[in-house]
PDB file of C-alpha atoms and ligand atoms in Angstrom:
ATOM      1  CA  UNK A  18      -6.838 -49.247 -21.595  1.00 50.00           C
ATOM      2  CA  UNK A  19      -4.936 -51.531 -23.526  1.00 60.00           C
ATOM      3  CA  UNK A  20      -2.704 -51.003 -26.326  1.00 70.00           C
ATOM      4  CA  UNK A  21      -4.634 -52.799 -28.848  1.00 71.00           C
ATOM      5  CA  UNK A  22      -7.801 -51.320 -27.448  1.00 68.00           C
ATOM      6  CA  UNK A  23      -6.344 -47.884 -28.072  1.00 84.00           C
ATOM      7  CA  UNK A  24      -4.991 -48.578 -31.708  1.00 88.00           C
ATOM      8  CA  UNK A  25      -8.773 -49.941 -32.395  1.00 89.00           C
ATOM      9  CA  UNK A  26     -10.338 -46.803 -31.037  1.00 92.00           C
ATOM     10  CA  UNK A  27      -7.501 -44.778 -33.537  1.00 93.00           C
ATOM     11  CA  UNK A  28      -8.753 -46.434 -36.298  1.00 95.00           C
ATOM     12  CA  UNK A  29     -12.705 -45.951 -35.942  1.00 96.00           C
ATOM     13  CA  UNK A  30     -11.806 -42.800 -35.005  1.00 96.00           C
ATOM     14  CA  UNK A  31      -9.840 -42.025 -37.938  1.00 96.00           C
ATOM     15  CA  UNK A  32     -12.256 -43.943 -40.188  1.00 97.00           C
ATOM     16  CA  UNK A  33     -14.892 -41.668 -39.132  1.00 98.00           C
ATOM     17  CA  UNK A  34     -12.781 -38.519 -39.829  1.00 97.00           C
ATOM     18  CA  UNK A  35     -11.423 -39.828 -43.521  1.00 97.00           C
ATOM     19  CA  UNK A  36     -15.151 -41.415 -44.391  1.00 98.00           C
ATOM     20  CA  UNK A  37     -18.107 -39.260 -42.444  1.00 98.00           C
ATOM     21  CA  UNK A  38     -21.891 -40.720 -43.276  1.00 97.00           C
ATOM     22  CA  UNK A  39     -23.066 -37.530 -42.338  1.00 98.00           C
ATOM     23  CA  UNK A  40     -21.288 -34.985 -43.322  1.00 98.00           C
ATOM     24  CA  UNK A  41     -23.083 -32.578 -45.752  1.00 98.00           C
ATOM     25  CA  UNK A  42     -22.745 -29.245 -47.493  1.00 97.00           C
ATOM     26  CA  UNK A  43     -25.647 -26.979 -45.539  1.00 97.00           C
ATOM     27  CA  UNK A  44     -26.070 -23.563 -45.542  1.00 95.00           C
ATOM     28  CA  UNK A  45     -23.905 -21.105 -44.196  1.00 94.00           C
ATOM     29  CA  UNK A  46     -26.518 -19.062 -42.026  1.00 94.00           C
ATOM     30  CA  UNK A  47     -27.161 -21.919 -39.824  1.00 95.00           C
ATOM     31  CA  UNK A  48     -25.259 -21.585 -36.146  1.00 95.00           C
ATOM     32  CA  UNK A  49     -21.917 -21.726 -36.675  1.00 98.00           C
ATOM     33  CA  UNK A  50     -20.409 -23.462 -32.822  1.00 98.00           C
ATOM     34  CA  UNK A  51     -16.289 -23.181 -32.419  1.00 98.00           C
ATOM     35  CA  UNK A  52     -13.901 -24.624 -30.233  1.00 97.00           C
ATOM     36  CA  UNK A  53     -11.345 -21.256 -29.976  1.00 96.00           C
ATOM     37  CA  UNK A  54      -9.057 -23.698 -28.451  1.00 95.00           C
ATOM     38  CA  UNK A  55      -8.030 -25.987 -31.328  1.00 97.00           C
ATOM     39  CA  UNK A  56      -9.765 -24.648 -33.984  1.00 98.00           C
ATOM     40  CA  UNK A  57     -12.608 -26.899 -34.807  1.00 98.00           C
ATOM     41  CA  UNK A  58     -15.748 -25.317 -36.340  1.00 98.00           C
ATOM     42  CA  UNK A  59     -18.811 -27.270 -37.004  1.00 98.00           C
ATOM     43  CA  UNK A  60     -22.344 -26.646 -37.994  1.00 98.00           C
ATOM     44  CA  UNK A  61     -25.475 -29.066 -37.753  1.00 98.00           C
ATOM     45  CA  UNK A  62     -28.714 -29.658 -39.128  1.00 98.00           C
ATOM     46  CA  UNK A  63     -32.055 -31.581 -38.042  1.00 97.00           C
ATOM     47  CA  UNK A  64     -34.636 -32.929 -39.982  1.00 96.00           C
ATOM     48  CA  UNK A  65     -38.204 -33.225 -37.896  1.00 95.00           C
ATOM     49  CA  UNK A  66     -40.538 -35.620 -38.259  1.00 94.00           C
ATOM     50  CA  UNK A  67     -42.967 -34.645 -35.767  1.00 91.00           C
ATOM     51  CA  UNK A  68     -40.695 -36.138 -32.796  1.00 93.00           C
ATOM     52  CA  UNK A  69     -38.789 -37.841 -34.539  1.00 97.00           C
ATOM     53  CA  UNK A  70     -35.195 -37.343 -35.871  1.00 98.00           C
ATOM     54  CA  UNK A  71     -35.372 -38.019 -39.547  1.00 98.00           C
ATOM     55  CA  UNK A  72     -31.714 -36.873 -40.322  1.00 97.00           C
ATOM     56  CA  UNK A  73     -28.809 -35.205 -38.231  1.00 97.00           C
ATOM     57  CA  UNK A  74     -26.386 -33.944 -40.753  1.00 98.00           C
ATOM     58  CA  UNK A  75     -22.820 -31.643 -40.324  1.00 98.00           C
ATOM     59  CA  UNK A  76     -20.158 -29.757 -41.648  1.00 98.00           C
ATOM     60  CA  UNK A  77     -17.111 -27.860 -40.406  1.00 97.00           C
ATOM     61  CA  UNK A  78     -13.560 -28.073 -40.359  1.00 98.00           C
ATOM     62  CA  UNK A  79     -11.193 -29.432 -37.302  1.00 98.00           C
ATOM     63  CA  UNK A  80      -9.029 -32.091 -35.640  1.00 97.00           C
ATOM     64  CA  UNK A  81     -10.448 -35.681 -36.256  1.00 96.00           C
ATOM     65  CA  UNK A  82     -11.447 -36.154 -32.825  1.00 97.00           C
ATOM     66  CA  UNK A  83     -14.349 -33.148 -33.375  1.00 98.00           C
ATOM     67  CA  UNK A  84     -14.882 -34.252 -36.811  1.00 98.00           C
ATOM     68  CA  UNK A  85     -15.329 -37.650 -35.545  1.00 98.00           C
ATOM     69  CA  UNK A  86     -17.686 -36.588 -32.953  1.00 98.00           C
ATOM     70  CA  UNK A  87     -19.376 -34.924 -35.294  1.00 98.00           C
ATOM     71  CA  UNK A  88     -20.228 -37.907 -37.295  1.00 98.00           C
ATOM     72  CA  UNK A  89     -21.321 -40.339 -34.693  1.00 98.00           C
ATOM     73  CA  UNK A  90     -23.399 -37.596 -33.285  1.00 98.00           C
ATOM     74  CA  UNK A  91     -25.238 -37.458 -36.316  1.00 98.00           C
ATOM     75  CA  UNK A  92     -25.024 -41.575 -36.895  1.00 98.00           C
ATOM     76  CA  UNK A  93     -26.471 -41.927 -33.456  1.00 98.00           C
ATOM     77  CA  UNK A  94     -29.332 -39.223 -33.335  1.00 98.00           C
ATOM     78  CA  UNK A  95     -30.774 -39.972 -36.612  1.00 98.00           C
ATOM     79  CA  UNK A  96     -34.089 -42.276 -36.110  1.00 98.00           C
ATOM     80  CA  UNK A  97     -34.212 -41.573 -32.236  1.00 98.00           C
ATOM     81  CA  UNK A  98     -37.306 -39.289 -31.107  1.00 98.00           C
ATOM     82  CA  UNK A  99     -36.201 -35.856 -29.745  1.00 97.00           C
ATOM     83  CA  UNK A 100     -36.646 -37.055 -26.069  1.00 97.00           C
ATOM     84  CA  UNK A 101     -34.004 -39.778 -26.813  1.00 98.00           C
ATOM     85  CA  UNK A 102     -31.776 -37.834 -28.129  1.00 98.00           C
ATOM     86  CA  UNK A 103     -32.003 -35.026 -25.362  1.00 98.00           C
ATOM     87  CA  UNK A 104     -31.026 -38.056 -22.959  1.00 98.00           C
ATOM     88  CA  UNK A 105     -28.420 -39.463 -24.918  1.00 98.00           C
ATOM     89  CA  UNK A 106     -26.533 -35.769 -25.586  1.00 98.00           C
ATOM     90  CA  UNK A 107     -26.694 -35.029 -21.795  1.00 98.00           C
ATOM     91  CA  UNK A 108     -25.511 -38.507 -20.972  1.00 98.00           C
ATOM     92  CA  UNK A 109     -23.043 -38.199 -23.283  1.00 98.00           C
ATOM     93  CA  UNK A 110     -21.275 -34.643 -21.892  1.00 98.00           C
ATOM     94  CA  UNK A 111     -21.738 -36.077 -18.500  1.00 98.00           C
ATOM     95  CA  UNK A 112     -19.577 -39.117 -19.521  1.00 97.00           C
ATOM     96  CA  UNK A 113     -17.160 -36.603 -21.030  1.00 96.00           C
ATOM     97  CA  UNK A 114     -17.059 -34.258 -17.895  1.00 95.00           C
ATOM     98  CA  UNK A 115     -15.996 -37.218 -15.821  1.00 95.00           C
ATOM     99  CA  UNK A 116     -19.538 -37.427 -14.164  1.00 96.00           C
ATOM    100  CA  UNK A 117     -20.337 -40.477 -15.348  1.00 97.00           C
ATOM    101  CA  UNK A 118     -18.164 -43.647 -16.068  1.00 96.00           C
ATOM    102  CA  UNK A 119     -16.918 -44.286 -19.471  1.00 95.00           C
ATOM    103  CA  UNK A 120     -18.297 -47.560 -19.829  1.00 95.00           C
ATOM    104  CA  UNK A 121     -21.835 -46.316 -20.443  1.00 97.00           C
ATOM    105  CA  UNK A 122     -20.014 -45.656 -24.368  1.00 96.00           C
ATOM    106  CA  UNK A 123     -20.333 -49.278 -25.011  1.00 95.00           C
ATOM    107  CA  UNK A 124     -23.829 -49.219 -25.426  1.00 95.00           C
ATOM    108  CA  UNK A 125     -23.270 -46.446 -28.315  1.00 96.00           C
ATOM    109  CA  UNK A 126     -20.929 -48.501 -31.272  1.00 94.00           C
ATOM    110  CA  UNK A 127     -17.782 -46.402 -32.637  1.00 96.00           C
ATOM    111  CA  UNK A 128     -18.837 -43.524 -29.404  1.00 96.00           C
ATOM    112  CA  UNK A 129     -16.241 -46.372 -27.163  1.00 95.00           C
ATOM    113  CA  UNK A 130     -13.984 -44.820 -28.711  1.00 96.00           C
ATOM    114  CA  UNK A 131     -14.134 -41.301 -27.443  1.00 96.00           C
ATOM    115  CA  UNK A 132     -13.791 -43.311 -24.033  1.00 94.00           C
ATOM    116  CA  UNK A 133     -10.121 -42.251 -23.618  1.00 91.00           C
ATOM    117  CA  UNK A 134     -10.579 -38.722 -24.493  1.00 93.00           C
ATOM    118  CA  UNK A 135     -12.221 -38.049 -21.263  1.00 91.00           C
ATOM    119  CA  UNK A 136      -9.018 -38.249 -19.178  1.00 88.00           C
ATOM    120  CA  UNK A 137      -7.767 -35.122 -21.511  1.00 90.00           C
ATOM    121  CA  UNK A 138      -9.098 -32.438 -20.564  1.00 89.00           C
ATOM    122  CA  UNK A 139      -7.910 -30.196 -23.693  1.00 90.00           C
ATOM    123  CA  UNK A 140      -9.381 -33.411 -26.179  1.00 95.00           C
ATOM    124  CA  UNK A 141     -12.827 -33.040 -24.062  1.00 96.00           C
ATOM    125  CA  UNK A 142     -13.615 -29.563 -25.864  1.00 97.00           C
ATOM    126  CA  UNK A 143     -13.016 -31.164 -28.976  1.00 97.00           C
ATOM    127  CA  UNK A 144     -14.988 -33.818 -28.405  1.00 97.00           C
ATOM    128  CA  UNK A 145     -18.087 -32.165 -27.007  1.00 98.00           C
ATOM    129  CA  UNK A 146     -17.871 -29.240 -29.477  1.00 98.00           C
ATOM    130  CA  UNK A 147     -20.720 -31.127 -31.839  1.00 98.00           C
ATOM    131  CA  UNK A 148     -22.803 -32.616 -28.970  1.00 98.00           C
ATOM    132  CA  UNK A 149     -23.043 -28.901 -27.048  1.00 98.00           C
ATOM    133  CA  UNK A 150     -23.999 -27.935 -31.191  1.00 98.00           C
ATOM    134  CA  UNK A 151     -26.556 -30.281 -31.515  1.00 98.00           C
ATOM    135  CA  UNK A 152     -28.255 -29.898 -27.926  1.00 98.00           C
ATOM    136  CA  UNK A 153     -29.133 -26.065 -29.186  1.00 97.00           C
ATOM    137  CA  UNK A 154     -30.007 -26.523 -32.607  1.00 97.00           C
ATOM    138  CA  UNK A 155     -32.408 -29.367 -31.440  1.00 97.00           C
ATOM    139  CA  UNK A 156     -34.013 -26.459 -28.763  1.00 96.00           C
ATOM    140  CA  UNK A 157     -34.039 -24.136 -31.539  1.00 94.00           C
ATOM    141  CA  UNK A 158     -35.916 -26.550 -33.873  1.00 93.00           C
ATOM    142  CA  UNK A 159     -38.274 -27.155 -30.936  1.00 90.00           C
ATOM    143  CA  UNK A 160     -38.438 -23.128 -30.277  1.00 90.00           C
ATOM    144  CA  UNK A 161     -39.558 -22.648 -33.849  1.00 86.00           C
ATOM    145  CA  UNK A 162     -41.767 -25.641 -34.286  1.00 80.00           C
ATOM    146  CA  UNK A 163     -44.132 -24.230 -31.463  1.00 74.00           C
ATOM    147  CA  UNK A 164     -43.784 -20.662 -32.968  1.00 63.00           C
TER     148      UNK A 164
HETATM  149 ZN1   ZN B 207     -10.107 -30.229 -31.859  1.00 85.00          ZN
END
């Protein structure tokens, strides 16, 4: 990756972290999902329209690359229908398990540039800490919608 590449990525990444869309002040008793290893805590909330994602909304505390993550989870999901964003979350952790190439990002906006935080495998937690968040709450929304 080149340098200017890289200092591009920084700054969506940090623009992200300093100015989230999505970030929202929801209730404490929802899942709370950590990342022991740095720190980061984050919590998430769906709105349902039938199948379709009317809002994806966080909070939390961490470093900017989970905070980030976070918000262009959230940026992403919002509009797509459940299925979608089932698909997208699973390509997504592949991508950041090494399982898939990075380049499949490009199709996602600002989500390029996580690209280079799947060669660190410390970063990678960070990273995936909203995305692993979001793939439960989603089955819990589904869990309670049918019961
Ligand atoms: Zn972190």
């Amino acid at each position: 990756m080149s340098d200017q590449f890289n200092e591009l990525f920084q700054e969506i990444l940090r623009d992200h972290f300093k100015h989230p869309r999505y970030r929202a002040v929801l209730n404490p008793n929802l899942p709370l999902f950590e990342n022991p290893s740095c720190g980061d805590q984050v919590r998430l909330q769906v709105k349902l329209n039938e199948n379709i994602i009317e809002n994806f909304s966080f909070d939390g505390s961490g470093c900017s690359i989970s905070m980030a993550s976070a918000d262009m989870l959230c940026e992403i999901l919002t509009g797509k229908t459940v299925e979608q964003a089932f698909q997208i979350i699973d390509e997504f952790l592949k991508i950041m398990r090494g399982e898939l190439e990075t380049s499949l990002l490009q199709k996602y906006g600002d989500l390029e540039a996580l690209a280079g935080v799947a060669q660190l495998p410390v970063r990678v937690k960070c990273a995936t800490l909203a995305w692993n968040g979001a793939k439960r709450v989603l089955e819990l929304s589904l869990e309670s919608q049918n019961g």
